[in-house]
Short mmCIF file of C-alpha atoms in Angstrom, two decimals:
data_model
loop_
_atom_site.label_atom_id
_atom_site.label_comp_id
_atom_site.label_asym_id
_atom_site.label_seq_id
_atom_site.Cartn_x
_atom_site.Cartn_y
_atom_site.Cartn_z
CA UNK Q 1 0.01 0.02 0.02
CA UNK Q 2 2.71 2.50 0.98
CA UNK Q 3 4.08 2.73 -2.65
CA UNK Q 4 0.67 3.61 -4.19
CA UNK Q 5 -1.75 6.50 -3.79
CA UNK Q 6 -3.01 7.17 -0.26
CA UNK Q 7 -6.50 5.89 0.81
CA UNK Q 8 -9.05 8.51 1.31
CA UNK Q 9 -10.47 8.24 4.88
CA UNK Q 10 -10.89 11.87 6.07
CA UNK Q 11 -14.05 13.68 5.22
CA UNK Q 12 -14.58 17.38 4.64
CA UNK Q 13 -14.89 19.01 8.06
CA UNK Q 14 -16.71 22.02 6.75
CA UNK Q 15 -20.49 22.48 7.24
CA UNK Q 16 -23.04 24.95 6.08
CA UNK Q 17 -24.75 26.44 9.08
CA UNK Q 18 -27.45 29.00 9.84
CA UNK Q 19 -25.61 32.09 10.92
CA UNK Q 20 -28.15 33.50 13.35
CA UNK Q 21 -28.45 29.97 14.97
CA UNK Q 22 -24.63 29.84 15.37
CA UNK Q 23 -24.70 33.35 17.06
CA UNK Q 24 -27.59 32.34 19.31
CA UNK Q 25 -25.91 29.25 20.47
CA UNK Q 26 -22.69 31.19 21.21
CA UNK Q 27 -24.70 33.78 23.29
CA UNK Q 28 -26.15 31.06 25.42
CA UNK Q 29 -22.69 29.49 25.97
CA UNK Q 30 -21.38 32.90 27.15
CA UNK Q 31 -24.36 33.24 29.53
CA UNK Q 32 -23.60 29.66 30.84
CA UNK Q 33 -20.31 31.05 32.07
CA UNK Q 34 -21.99 33.41 34.52
CA UNK Q 35 -24.35 30.72 35.87
CA UNK Q 36 -21.67 28.05 36.35
CA UNK Q 37 -21.93 26.63 39.93
CA UNK Q 38 -18.21 25.95 40.47
CA UNK Q 39 -14.81 26.92 39.22
CA UNK Q 40 -14.53 23.65 37.20
CA UNK Q 41 -17.85 24.26 35.67
CA UNK Q 42 -16.88 27.74 34.85
CA UNK Q 43 -13.72 26.58 33.14
CA UNK Q 44 -15.70 24.08 31.05
CA UNK Q 45 -18.25 26.72 30.15
CA UNK Q 46 -15.48 29.23 29.17
CA UNK Q 47 -13.68 26.57 27.12
CA UNK Q 48 -16.84 25.67 25.20
CA UNK Q 49 -17.75 29.30 24.55
CA UNK Q 50 -14.19 30.08 23.42
CA UNK Q 51 -14.11 27.24 21.00
CA UNK Q 52 -17.52 28.16 19.60
CA UNK Q 53 -16.54 31.77 19.28
CA UNK Q 54 -13.27 31.03 17.51
CA UNK Q 55 -15.25 28.86 15.09
CA UNK Q 56 -17.66 31.78 14.38
CA UNK Q 57 -14.64 34.17 14.08
CA UNK Q 58 -13.00 32.07 11.58
CA UNK Q 59 -16.14 31.49 9.44
CA UNK Q 60 -16.76 35.31 9.39
CA UNK Q 61 -13.13 35.92 8.48
CA UNK Q 62 -13.30 33.39 5.77
CA UNK Q 63 -16.46 35.08 4.42
CA UNK Q 64 -14.85 38.56 4.67
CA UNK Q 65 -17.80 39.68 6.79
CA UNK Q 66 -17.80 43.04 8.55
CA UNK Q 67 -18.60 41.48 11.98
CA UNK Q 68 -15.40 39.34 12.05
CA UNK Q 69 -13.42 41.93 13.87
CA UNK Q 70 -16.08 42.35 16.55
CA UNK Q 71 -16.27 38.55 17.02
CA UNK Q 72 -12.49 38.46 17.30
CA UNK Q 73 -12.62 40.86 20.24
CA UNK Q 74 -15.00 38.58 21.97
CA UNK Q 75 -12.84 35.61 21.21
CA UNK Q 76 -10.05 37.51 22.99
CA UNK Q 77 -12.14 38.16 25.93
CA UNK Q 78 -13.20 34.58 26.25
CA UNK Q 79 -9.66 33.45 26.10
CA UNK Q 80 -8.71 35.87 28.88
CA UNK Q 81 -11.70 34.52 30.87
CA UNK Q 82 -10.42 30.97 30.41
CA UNK Q 83 -7.02 32.02 31.75
CA UNK Q 84 -8.60 33.43 34.88
CA UNK Q 85 -9.55 37.03 34.13
CA UNK Q 86 -12.92 38.22 35.31
CA UNK Q 87 -15.67 38.38 32.72
CA UNK Q 88 -19.05 40.08 32.66
CA UNK Q 89 -20.82 37.30 30.84
CA UNK Q 90 -24.14 39.10 30.50
CA UNK Q 91 -22.49 42.23 29.05
CA UNK Q 92 -20.67 40.03 26.44
CA UNK Q 93 -23.75 38.11 25.61
CA UNK Q 94 -25.53 41.35 24.95
CA UNK Q 95 -22.70 42.58 22.73
CA UNK Q 96 -22.86 39.44 20.71
CA UNK Q 97 -26.69 39.69 20.44
CA UNK Q 98 -26.39 43.00 18.61
CA UNK Q 99 -24.07 41.72 15.91
CA UNK Q 100 -25.02 41.05 12.25
CA UNK Q 101 -24.12 37.75 10.83
CA UNK Q 102 -24.93 36.23 7.39
CA UNK Q 103 -27.81 33.98 6.97
CA UNK Q 104 -25.46 31.09 6.11
CA UNK Q 105 -21.86 30.41 7.09
CA UNK Q 106 -19.41 27.70 6.12
CA UNK Q 107 -17.87 26.50 9.35
CA UNK Q 108 -14.90 24.08 9.93
CA UNK Q 109 -14.44 21.72 12.94
CA UNK Q 110 -11.55 22.49 15.11
CA UNK Q 111 -10.12 18.95 14.90
CA UNK Q 112 -7.68 19.13 17.77
CA UNK Q 113 -10.18 20.40 20.23
CA UNK Q 114 -12.91 17.95 18.92
CA UNK Q 115 -10.92 14.77 18.54
CA UNK Q 116 -7.35 14.91 19.76
CA UNK Q 117 -7.63 16.15 23.30
CA UNK Q 118 -6.04 19.57 22.45
CA UNK Q 119 -7.18 21.96 25.28
CA UNK Q 120 -6.57 25.61 24.34
CA UNK Q 121 -4.93 26.38 27.68
CA UNK Q 122 -1.96 24.25 26.71
CA UNK Q 123 -1.01 26.98 24.32
CA UNK Q 124 -0.94 29.42 27.17
CA UNK Q 125 1.68 27.32 28.88
CA UNK Q 126 3.61 27.17 25.60
CA UNK Q 127 3.55 30.93 25.38
CA UNK Q 128 5.84 31.05 28.47
CA UNK Q 129 8.50 29.29 26.29
CA UNK Q 130 8.68 32.25 23.97
CA UNK Q 131 11.03 34.05 26.28
CA UNK Q 132 11.11 37.76 27.01
CA UNK Q 133 9.81 40.13 24.37
CA UNK Q 134 8.06 43.53 24.41
CA UNK Q 135 5.87 43.26 21.39
CA UNK Q 136 4.36 40.29 19.50
CA UNK Q 137 2.12 39.58 16.48
CA UNK Q 138 0.19 36.34 17.03
CA UNK Q 139 -0.86 34.98 13.70
CA UNK Q 140 -3.53 32.22 14.02
CA UNK Q 141 -4.08 29.74 11.17
CA UNK Q 142 -7.81 29.34 10.69
CA UNK Q 143 -9.85 27.50 11.84
CA UNK Q 144 -8.44 26.43 15.11
CA UNK Q 145 -5.81 29.00 14.99
CA UNK Q 146 -8.46 31.64 15.84
CA UNK Q 147 -9.24 30.07 19.13
CA UNK Q 148 -5.49 29.20 19.91
CA UNK Q 149 -3.99 32.61 18.82
CA UNK Q 150 -6.44 34.33 21.16
CA UNK Q 151 -5.14 32.20 24.07
CA UNK Q 152 -1.47 32.86 23.16
CA UNK Q 153 -2.15 36.58 22.86
CA UNK Q 154 -3.99 36.74 26.16
CA UNK Q 155 -1.16 34.82 27.93
CA UNK Q 156 1.40 37.25 26.47
CA UNK Q 157 -0.63 40.29 27.52
CA UNK Q 158 -0.80 38.86 31.06
CA UNK Q 159 2.98 39.01 31.04
CA UNK Q 160 2.94 42.76 29.94
CA UNK Q 161 3.66 42.00 26.28
CA UNK Q 162 2.03 44.31 23.73
CA UNK Q 163 0.39 41.49 21.73
CA UNK Q 164 -1.57 42.09 18.49
CA UNK Q 165 -3.49 39.26 16.82
CA UNK Q 166 -4.77 38.29 13.34
CA UNK Q 167 -5.83 35.16 11.49
CA UNK Q 168 -5.01 33.87 8.02
CA UNK Q 169 -6.04 30.94 5.77
CA UNK Q 170 -3.46 29.63 3.32
CA UNK Q 171 -4.70 28.11 0.09
CA UNK Q 172 -3.56 25.91 -2.72
CA UNK Q 173 -2.46 22.34 -2.92
CA UNK Q 174 -2.32 20.70 0.57
CA UNK Q 175 1.31 19.83 0.06
CA UNK Q 176 2.22 23.34 -1.33
CA UNK Q 177 0.18 25.91 0.47
CA UNK Q 178 0.66 29.57 -0.26
CA UNK Q 179 -0.55 32.77 1.57
CA UNK Q 180 -1.82 35.99 0.31
CA UNK Q 181 -2.34 38.82 2.83
CA UNK Q 182 -5.27 41.17 2.48
CA UNK Q 183 -4.61 44.83 3.23
CA UNK Q 184 -5.52 44.79 6.85
CA UNK Q 185 -3.33 41.82 7.63
CA UNK Q 186 -0.50 43.29 5.49
CA UNK Q 187 -0.64 46.31 7.59
CA UNK Q 188 -0.38 44.21 10.80
CA UNK Q 189 2.57 42.48 9.51
CA UNK Q 190 4.31 45.64 8.53
CA UNK Q 191 3.75 47.10 11.95
CA UNK Q 192 5.21 43.97 13.39
CA UNK Q 193 8.27 44.40 11.20
CA UNK Q 194 8.68 48.09 11.98
CA UNK Q 195 8.31 47.46 15.74
CA UNK Q 196 10.76 44.50 15.80
CA UNK Q 197 7.88 42.39 17.16
CA UNK Q 198 8.11 38.59 17.63
CA UNK Q 199 5.83 36.92 15.07
CA UNK Q 200 4.21 33.72 16.50
CA UNK Q 201 2.40 31.35 14.00
CA UNK Q 202 -0.17 29.33 15.88
CA UNK Q 203 -1.92 26.19 14.61
CA UNK Q 204 -2.50 22.59 15.55
CA UNK Q 205 -0.34 19.92 13.72
CA UNK Q 206 1.68 20.00 11.44
CA UNK Q 207 -0.30 17.63 9.27
CA UNK Q 208 1.05 15.36 6.64
CA UNK Q 209 2.93 18.01 4.65
CA UNK Q 210 3.69 20.77 7.12
CA UNK Q 211 3.09 23.33 4.19
CA UNK Q 212 0.48 25.39 5.93
CA UNK Q 213 2.93 26.39 8.78
CA UNK Q 214 5.60 27.06 6.17
CA UNK Q 215 3.41 29.13 3.97
CA UNK Q 216 2.74 31.53 6.78
CA UNK Q 217 6.24 31.61 8.13
CA UNK Q 218 7.78 32.26 4.71
CA UNK Q 219 5.30 34.84 3.89
CA UNK Q 220 6.24 36.68 7.06
CA UNK Q 221 9.83 36.30 6.18
CA UNK Q 222 9.28 37.83 2.70
CA UNK Q 223 7.51 40.78 4.40
CA UNK Q 224 10.81 41.53 6.18
CA UNK Q 225 10.45 39.86 9.51
CA UNK Q 226 13.77 38.13 10.37
CA UNK Q 227 13.70 34.33 10.53
CA UNK Q 228 15.02 34.53 14.10
CA UNK Q 229 11.86 36.55 15.08
CA UNK Q 230 9.37 34.01 13.65
CA UNK Q 231 8.27 31.26 15.94
CA UNK Q 232 5.97 28.34 15.03
CA UNK Q 233 3.78 26.98 17.77
CA UNK Q 234 2.48 23.49 17.09
CA UNK Q 235 0.51 20.79 18.94
CA UNK Q 236 2.67 17.82 18.20
CA UNK Q 237 6.32 16.88 17.95
CA UNK Q 238 7.34 15.92 14.38
CA UNK Q 239 10.17 14.88 12.17
CA UNK Q 240 10.28 17.50 9.37
CA UNK Q 241 12.28 15.11 7.15
CA UNK Q 242 9.20 13.00 6.93
CA UNK Q 243 6.78 15.73 5.95
CA UNK Q 244 5.42 15.79 2.48
CA UNK Q 245 6.13 19.47 1.62
CA UNK Q 246 9.06 19.98 -0.76
CA UNK Q 247 12.40 20.46 1.23
CA UNK Q 248 10.33 20.49 4.47
CA UNK Q 249 13.28 19.79 6.72
CA UNK Q 250 15.50 22.56 5.46
CA UNK Q 251 12.62 25.05 5.38
CA UNK Q 252 11.51 24.27 8.97
CA UNK Q 253 15.13 24.72 10.21
CA UNK Q 254 14.87 28.40 9.36
CA UNK Q 255 12.38 28.95 12.14
CA UNK Q 256 12.08 28.07 15.91
CA UNK Q 257 9.36 25.72 16.77
CA UNK Q 258 7.55 25.41 20.15
CA UNK Q 259 5.30 22.40 20.95
CA UNK Q 260 2.33 22.98 23.20
CA UNK Q 261 2.32 20.32 26.10
CA UNK Q 262 -0.96 18.63 25.08
CA UNK Q 263 0.16 15.39 26.78
CA UNK Q 264 -0.26 17.17 30.22
CA UNK Q 265 -3.89 17.75 29.71
CA UNK Q 266 -5.41 14.60 31.11
CA UNK Q 267 -7.30 16.28 33.94
CA UNK Q 268 -7.21 13.53 36.53
CA UNK Q 269 -4.14 11.45 37.30
CA UNK Q 270 -4.54 7.84 36.08
CA UNK Q 271 -2.90 5.13 34.08
CA UNK Q 272 -2.81 5.79 30.35
CA UNK Q 273 -4.63 3.33 28.25
CA UNK Q 274 -4.21 5.20 25.00
CA UNK Q 275 -2.76 3.82 21.71
CA UNK Q 276 -4.24 0.26 22.33
CA UNK Q 277 -2.79 -0.19 25.83
CA UNK Q 278 -6.32 -0.91 27.06
CA UNK Q 279 -6.22 -4.36 25.37
CA UNK Q 280 -3.75 -5.72 27.95
CA UNK Q 281 -6.41 -5.16 30.58
CA UNK Q 282 -9.35 -6.41 28.61
CA UNK Q 283 -8.05 -9.61 27.16
CA UNK Q 284 -6.10 -12.49 28.81
CA UNK Q 285 -4.03 -13.34 25.83
CA UNK Q 286 -2.42 -11.11 23.21
CA UNK Q 287 -3.64 -13.45 20.58
CA UNK Q 288 -7.16 -12.25 21.26
CA UNK Q 289 -6.37 -8.54 20.79
CA UNK Q 290 -8.19 -6.59 18.16
CA UNK Q 291 -6.18 -4.41 15.78
CA UNK Q 292 -5.92 -0.62 16.47
CA UNK Q 293 -4.88 2.45 14.59
CA UNK Q 294 -2.85 3.75 17.55
CA UNK Q 295 -2.37 7.35 16.15
CA UNK Q 296 -6.05 7.68 15.65
CA UNK Q 297 -7.29 6.47 19.03
CA UNK Q 298 -8.94 8.74 21.46
CA UNK Q 299 -6.83 9.49 24.51
CA UNK Q 300 -7.92 7.43 27.53
CA UNK Q 301 -6.84 6.54 31.05
CA UNK Q 302 -7.84 4.32 33.92
CA UNK Q 303 -8.72 6.39 37.03
CA UNK Q 304 -10.26 6.02 40.53
CA UNK Q 305 -8.02 3.03 41.49
CA UNK Q 306 -8.89 1.21 38.24
CA UNK Q 307 -12.58 1.44 38.53
CA UNK Q 308 -13.32 3.88 35.79
CA UNK Q 309 -12.23 4.42 32.20
CA UNK Q 310 -11.77 8.04 31.30
CA UNK Q 311 -11.91 8.86 27.50
CA UNK Q 312 -11.71 12.02 25.54
CA UNK Q 313 -15.07 12.66 23.76
CA UNK Q 314 -14.54 16.30 22.59
CA UNK Q 315 -14.58 20.06 23.46
CA UNK Q 316 -16.79 22.77 21.93
CA UNK Q 317 -19.81 22.11 19.79
CA UNK Q 318 -18.71 18.58 18.77
CA UNK Q 319 -18.14 17.54 22.36
CA UNK Q 320 -21.49 18.93 23.55
CA UNK Q 321 -23.27 16.94 20.81
CA UNK Q 322 -21.40 13.80 21.93
CA UNK Q 323 -22.62 14.31 25.52
CA UNK Q 324 -26.15 14.74 24.33
CA UNK Q 325 -25.90 11.38 22.48
CA UNK Q 326 -24.45 9.90 25.56
CA UNK Q 327 -27.30 10.98 27.76
CA UNK Q 328 -29.96 9.80 25.26
CA UNK Q 329 -28.22 6.43 24.85
CA UNK Q 330 -27.92 5.94 28.58
CA UNK Q 331 -31.57 6.68 29.09
CA UNK Q 332 -32.37 4.04 26.46
CA UNK Q 333 -30.21 1.49 28.26
CA UNK Q 334 -27.54 1.03 25.57
CA UNK Q 335 -24.61 2.64 27.40
CA UNK Q 336 -23.64 2.58 30.98
CA UNK Q 337 -23.66 5.64 33.33
CA UNK Q 338 -21.01 8.22 32.80
CA UNK Q 339 -19.80 11.41 34.33
CA UNK Q 340 -18.11 14.45 33.04
CA UNK Q 341 -14.46 14.88 34.11
CA UNK Q 342 -13.64 18.19 32.49
CA UNK Q 343 -11.56 19.34 29.63
CA UNK Q 344 -13.64 17.18 27.19
CA UNK Q 345 -13.20 13.87 29.06
CA UNK Q 346 -15.94 11.62 30.22
CA UNK Q 347 -15.55 8.48 32.43
CA UNK Q 348 -17.34 5.23 32.52
CA UNK Q 349 -17.37 2.32 34.97
CA UNK Q 350 -14.73 -0.21 34.10
CA UNK Q 351 -17.03 -3.23 34.10
CA UNK Q 352 -17.85 -6.18 31.90
CA UNK Q 353 -15.90 -8.27 29.50
CA UNK Q 354 -15.60 -7.71 25.71
CA UNK Q 355 -17.83 -9.88 23.69
CA UNK Q 356 -16.36 -12.31 21.10
CA UNK Q 357 -17.76 -13.34 17.68
CA UNK Q 358 -17.94 -16.99 18.88
CA UNK Q 359 -20.31 -15.98 21.71
CA UNK Q 360 -23.01 -14.69 19.43
CA UNK Q 361 -26.52 -16.03 20.32
CA UNK Q 362 -30.10 -15.02 19.65
CA UNK Q 363 -30.14 -12.63 22.63
CA UNK Q 364 -27.11 -10.76 21.30
CA UNK Q 365 -28.59 -10.58 17.71
CA UNK Q 366 -31.74 -9.12 19.31
CA UNK Q 367 -29.64 -6.48 20.99
CA UNK Q 368 -27.78 -5.53 17.78
CA UNK Q 369 -31.15 -5.37 15.98
CA UNK Q 370 -32.68 -3.19 18.70
CA UNK Q 371 -29.70 -0.84 18.81
CA UNK Q 372 -29.73 -0.35 15.05
CA UNK Q 373 -33.49 0.16 14.94
CA UNK Q 374 -33.51 2.77 17.64
CA UNK Q 375 -30.29 4.69 16.82
CA UNK Q 376 -31.66 6.95 14.13
CA UNK Q 377 -34.29 8.36 16.54
CA UNK Q 378 -31.82 8.54 19.53
CA UNK Q 379 -28.95 10.00 17.50
CA UNK Q 380 -30.29 11.98 14.58
CA UNK Q 381 -27.76 13.54 12.08
CA UNK Q 382 -26.40 16.99 12.81
CA UNK Q 383 -25.90 17.66 9.11
CA UNK Q 384 -27.12 16.31 5.84
CA UNK Q 385 -25.56 13.00 4.81
CA UNK Q 386 -22.60 13.21 2.26
CA UNK Q 387 -22.22 11.55 -1.03
CA UNK Q 388 -20.00 8.58 -0.26
CA UNK Q 389 -19.60 7.72 -4.03
CA UNK Q 390 -16.27 9.52 -4.71
CA UNK Q 391 -14.70 8.22 -1.62
CA UNK Q 392 -15.69 4.66 -2.56
CA UNK Q 393 -14.52 4.92 -6.18
CA UNK Q 394 -11.07 6.24 -5.16
CA UNK Q 395 -10.56 3.62 -2.41
CA UNK Q 396 -11.75 0.71 -4.58
CA UNK Q 397 -9.06 1.69 -7.06
CA UNK Q 398 -6.42 2.19 -4.36
CA UNK Q 399 -7.25 -1.21 -2.87
CA UNK Q 400 -6.99 -2.95 -6.30
CA UNK Q 401 -10.74 -3.42 -6.71
CA UNK Q 402 -11.23 -1.23 -9.73
CA UNK Q 403 -13.32 -4.10 -11.17
CA UNK Q 404 -15.94 -3.38 -8.51
CA UNK Q 405 -18.47 -0.77 -9.44
CA UNK Q 406 -19.54 1.84 -6.85
CA UNK Q 407 -22.90 0.59 -5.57
CA UNK Q 408 -25.94 2.96 -5.45
CA UNK Q 409 -26.46 3.75 -1.80
CA UNK Q 410 -30.13 4.28 -0.85
CA UNK Q 411 -30.53 6.72 1.91
CA UNK Q 412 -33.68 5.62 3.96
CA UNK Q 413 -32.99 6.23 7.70
CA UNK Q 414 -30.24 8.77 8.30
CA UNK Q 415 -28.50 8.82 11.65
CA UNK Q 416 -25.33 9.83 13.46
CA UNK Q 417 -24.29 6.19 13.15
CA UNK Q 418 -22.13 4.35 15.69
CA UNK Q 419 -19.46 3.32 13.18
CA UNK Q 420 -17.80 0.95 15.60
CA UNK Q 421 -19.66 -2.40 15.59
CA UNK Q 422 -16.97 -5.10 16.22
CA UNK Q 423 -17.59 -7.65 19.09
CA UNK Q 424 -15.06 -6.08 21.41
CA UNK Q 425 -17.03 -2.78 21.39
CA UNK Q 426 -19.84 -4.60 23.30
CA UNK Q 427 -19.37 -5.43 26.96
CA UNK Q 428 -21.12 -8.27 28.85
CA UNK Q 429 -21.73 -7.44 32.48
CA UNK Q 430 -21.70 -10.10 35.23
CA UNK Q 431 -25.47 -10.11 35.16
CA UNK Q 432 -25.55 -10.82 31.43
CA UNK Q 433 -26.63 -7.35 30.26
CA UNK Q 434 -24.88 -5.82 27.34
CA UNK Q 435 -23.39 -2.28 27.09
CA UNK Q 436 -22.14 -0.46 24.07
CA UNK Q 437 -18.71 1.23 24.09
CA UNK Q 438 -17.46 4.01 21.89
CA UNK Q 439 -21.00 4.91 21.06
CA UNK Q 440 -21.29 8.71 21.25
CA UNK Q 441 -18.50 10.42 19.28
CA UNK Q 442 -17.08 8.33 16.37
CA UNK Q 443 -20.09 8.74 14.16
CA UNK Q 444 -19.52 12.49 14.13
CA UNK Q 445 -15.76 12.68 13.78
CA UNK Q 446 -13.52 13.64 10.90
CA UNK Q 447 -13.62 10.14 9.22
CA UNK Q 448 -16.08 8.80 6.80
CA UNK Q 449 -19.02 8.15 6.70
CA UNK Q 450 -20.34 11.01 8.83
CA UNK Q 451 -24.08 11.24 9.00
CA UNK Q 452 -25.40 8.43 6.94
CA UNK Q 453 -28.02 5.59 6.55
CA UNK Q 454 -28.22 3.18 9.47
CA UNK Q 455 -27.53 0.36 7.11
CA UNK Q 456 -23.90 1.22 7.69
CA UNK Q 457 -24.15 -0.01 11.16
CA UNK Q 458 -26.15 -3.03 10.15
CA UNK Q 459 -23.49 -3.89 7.52
CA UNK Q 460 -20.76 -3.20 10.13
CA UNK Q 461 -22.43 -5.72 12.54
CA UNK Q 462 -22.66 -8.32 9.76
CA UNK Q 463 -19.08 -7.93 8.61
CA UNK Q 464 -17.32 -7.51 12.06
CA UNK Q 465 -19.29 -10.27 13.81
CA UNK Q 466 -18.73 -12.52 10.68
CA UNK Q 467 -22.28 -13.40 10.62
CA UNK Q 468 -23.43 -16.51 8.56
CA UNK Q 469 -26.22 -15.94 6.22
CA UNK Q 470 -28.91 -17.36 8.49
CA UNK Q 471 -27.68 -14.90 11.20
CA UNK Q 472 -27.71 -11.99 8.80
CA UNK Q 473 -31.34 -12.83 7.77
CA UNK Q 474 -32.39 -13.00 11.48
CA UNK Q 475 -30.63 -9.68 12.19
CA UNK Q 476 -32.36 -7.95 9.22
CA UNK Q 477 -35.73 -9.39 10.06
CA UNK Q 478 -35.56 -8.40 13.70
CA UNK Q 479 -34.35 -4.90 12.70
CA UNK Q 480 -37.33 -4.60 10.19
CA UNK Q 481 -39.83 -5.79 12.86
CA UNK Q 482 -38.59 -3.13 15.38
CA UNK Q 483 -38.14 -0.33 13.06
CA UNK Q 484 -40.64 -0.77 10.24
CA UNK Q 485 -37.66 -0.60 7.74
CA UNK Q 486 -36.84 -3.41 5.54
CA UNK Q 487 -33.20 -2.96 4.75
CA UNK Q 488 -32.68 -6.19 2.78
CA UNK Q 489 -32.96 -4.49 -0.64
CA UNK Q 490 -30.12 -2.06 0.14
CA UNK Q 491 -27.87 -3.98 2.55
CA UNK Q 492 -25.56 -5.50 -0.05
CA UNK Q 493 -24.58 -2.02 -1.39
CA UNK Q 494 -23.96 -0.66 2.14
CA UNK Q 495 -21.89 -3.77 3.01
CA UNK Q 496 -19.59 -2.97 0.03
CA UNK Q 497 -19.47 0.54 1.13
CA UNK Q 498 -18.61 -0.31 4.73
CA UNK Q 499 -15.95 -2.90 3.81
CA UNK Q 500 -14.37 -0.53 1.34
CA UNK Q 501 -13.90 2.25 3.79
CA UNK Q 502 -12.75 -0.10 6.66
CA UNK Q 503 -10.25 -1.59 4.21
CA UNK Q 504 -8.94 1.85 3.24
CA UNK Q 505 -8.60 2.84 6.91
CA UNK Q 506 -6.90 -0.37 7.81
CA UNK Q 507 -4.48 -0.06 4.97
CA UNK Q 508 -3.45 3.40 6.07
CA UNK Q 509 -3.03 2.08 9.60
CA UNK Q 510 -0.86 -0.76 8.33
CA UNK Q 511 1.32 1.63 6.43
CA UNK Q 512 1.86 3.79 9.48
CA UNK Q 513 2.46 1.09 12.01
CA UNK Q 514 6.04 0.14 12.95
CA UNK Q 515 4.93 -2.77 15.28
CA UNK Q 516 5.16 -6.17 13.56
CA UNK Q 517 2.52 -7.70 15.84
CA UNK Q 518 0.20 -4.87 15.16
CA UNK Q 519 0.75 -5.01 11.38
CA UNK Q 520 -0.16 -8.75 11.57
CA UNK Q 521 -3.50 -7.97 13.27
CA UNK Q 522 -4.13 -5.19 10.76
CA UNK Q 523 -3.29 -7.55 7.87
CA UNK Q 524 -5.88 -9.94 9.30
CA UNK Q 525 -8.55 -7.33 9.21
CA UNK Q 526 -7.63 -6.08 5.84
CA UNK Q 527 -8.00 -9.61 4.55
CA UNK Q 528 -11.55 -9.69 6.03
CA UNK Q 529 -12.67 -6.51 4.38
CA UNK Q 530 -11.07 -7.42 1.03
CA UNK Q 531 -12.83 -10.69 1.07
CA UNK Q 532 -16.10 -9.02 1.77
CA UNK Q 533 -15.64 -6.77 -1.22
CA UNK Q 534 -14.69 -9.74 -3.43
CA UNK Q 535 -17.70 -11.77 -2.23
CA UNK Q 536 -19.96 -8.92 -3.18
CA UNK Q 537 -18.46 -8.67 -6.61
CA UNK Q 538 -18.77 -12.34 -7.37
CA UNK Q 539 -22.24 -12.91 -5.73
CA UNK Q 540 -24.08 -9.56 -5.74
CA UNK Q 541 -23.23 -8.32 -9.18
CA UNK Q 542 -21.21 -5.18 -8.10
CA UNK Q 543 -18.76 -5.46 -11.06
CA UNK Q 544 -18.01 -3.18 -14.02
#
């Protein structure tokens, strides 16, 4: 796989949202700060409001809207509140209520805050590593850079630094980004040059190429700011020689890089179970371990003396939506009780044993059918479903299945699907009851499929549990009886779609893993998904 084109697994994180609704939601989040009953609750409320305000600021800036500077000032105030400064939340809510915003805005998810446990306050700590300076221009790379640059600027101001702030969005090919400055940002850069200010470029990442950071830093250098006064502030340590941008290593060496201490942000001390470590506590023998994509796993830890599993479920709008799903699924009896731990983390009781495919019985099949039947009502989609056809066409070609035609996917019952249906994601308690793990966040993350038909989860159950034909028939019949939706006419197409995406993701994980044992487990799963695609081609007519 490594020698060919890369699989396509990440979906477009942009969404079209109603502008007044976004503003109204932000106003309520700001008011929530003032009504928070404790300091921890206030910090959580301030964080959620800050992330939402940064998202709105970035969307308005992308649109070139006149309200963008006003919202940027509110982002600054919320960043200061997160760092401990007093905030008159009602006053700021009223200021926001008076603003004019477009009827529709294109927003982007701040992936670090939503999926990778990046808390904005970690960038305040990183700001202390900048050393002494009198003036600074903090340049945030949109979208998440709007939020993070406000935190860095606030931290610098707290030290007496005269810190200005602006945001930019480089464009062009992902591996060769470029940056054009509009007049207002060009003036800000010129002032920074004339005042011998430190220029701090703030973003998460870098990603696969590093070209976004480089586009901004090199544009500042061309504007006359010395390389020695340009600092890159990233969220992860990286080897520039492995980045895809041309001459990335030599270009990054021109500039100083500071990494925000994201790893310090687990809010409660515990034993880390991230990167697949949890398997050693869940299975007696390594031979039973499921494969994992270690770099993509949510951060997690064992806390409270080993009695609770704490897992990052998200900050900001994405995190709030996950908690709403968690509450609904708990009330329906599908997930266990949970509690918020702060900073986007949720903890669950560490109980039960992972199910195994060989343990499947009629009661478990009934539970799977009931879960799929009820999920669309319990977890409705937050956005319209995407067209998965282009993703499937590319990945079928990448996987060597160009002879398989892209199936027509009928959208009948849209949902925020679960997306994680393997046996080990279901826990059997001592009393025999079944609980679902990983149920509240993954269907709304940055990977495909996003909001889609519930047949995705039905297909996932059939493939991952390796159901025989009679078991598949029973599952679909019980699902139809419970939901009124007969999925049999469309399930084969969705099975191809599910297996194709999972094969693409597994191939990517295989290429990025350096552990021979893990690569063996991933190869096993890849064989399963490829076999599913081949069976569909031979038996179901999905061939060109």
